[in-house]
Phi, psi and omega in degrees: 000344169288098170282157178238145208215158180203145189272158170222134160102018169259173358251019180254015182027050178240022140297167186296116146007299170306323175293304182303309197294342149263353139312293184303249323237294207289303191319307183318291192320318212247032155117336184321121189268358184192119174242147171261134183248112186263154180302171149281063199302018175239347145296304168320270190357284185282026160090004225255073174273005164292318151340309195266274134039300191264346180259035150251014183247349168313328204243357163295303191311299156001272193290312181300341164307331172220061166023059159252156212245115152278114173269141181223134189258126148233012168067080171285338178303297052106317223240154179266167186276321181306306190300312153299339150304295153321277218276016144285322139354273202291293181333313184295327191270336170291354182108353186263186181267344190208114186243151209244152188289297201201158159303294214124335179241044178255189179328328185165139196271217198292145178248159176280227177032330119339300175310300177313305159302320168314306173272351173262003173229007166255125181248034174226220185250027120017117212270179162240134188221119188253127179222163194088106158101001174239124189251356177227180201262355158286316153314288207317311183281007186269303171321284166315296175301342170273358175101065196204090189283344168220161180238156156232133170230156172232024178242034189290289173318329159291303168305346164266359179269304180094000000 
């Protein structure tokens, strides 16, 4: 019943399209049920969201072609409320399943306030996975209540211990 997921394009998603799109195609084949994709954040950055927009949406088709689930990691440490606003867009329009706070190895991870942006600029059901920095079952429970159908941790078992 454990499902399995990998990431493609960490951790700074600044590869070629193909190159991520061959990282998912060998992850599928060897099992995966779900990728996490991180952007290009220096394309967003400099404004190019079509760019980020069309290679998320190369890799939506990808996994949904073999009914795998896409997360898309945009570095929120990184990002301006525009810039979320943006690539909450492309995330939508490309298709994916999910859009993800962080890797872990940017600046700092996920914020309620992220979040927050996350639900004021997304307008379909684009699920939320808030990762990085919550370590107690109180964070955790801040999350969910902030609309965040998933957490990423490396505290899990503490937080379910509570």
């Amino acid at each position: 019943d454990v499902k399995i997921c990998t990431v493609v394009g960490f951790p700074l998603g600044a590869m070629s399209t193909k190159a991520k799109a061959f990282e998912a195609r060998g992850a599928v084949a060897d099992g995966a049920d779900e990728i996490d994709m991180v952007i290009n954040v220096g394309k967003l950055l400099e404004g190019n969201t079509d760019y980020v927009e069309k290679e998320i949406a190369a890799l939506a088709s990808l996994c949904h072609a073999k009914k795998v689930h896409l997360k898309v990691i945009v570095e929120t440490c990184y990002l301006s409320e525009k810039d979320i606003a943006n690539v909450c867009v492309a995330v939508e329009q490309a298709g994916a399943d999910f859009i993800k706070t962080s890797t872990g190895y940017g600046l700092r991870g996920a914020s309620l306030e992220d979040i927050a942006l996350f639900k004021k600029y997304l307008k379909k059901d684009t699920k939320i996975k808030a990762s990085g920095g919550i370590r107690s079952r109180e964070d955790a429970l801040k999350y969910i209540e902030a609309g965040c159908s998933r957490i990423g941790t490396s505290s899990g078992i503490k937080i379910i211990k509570g």
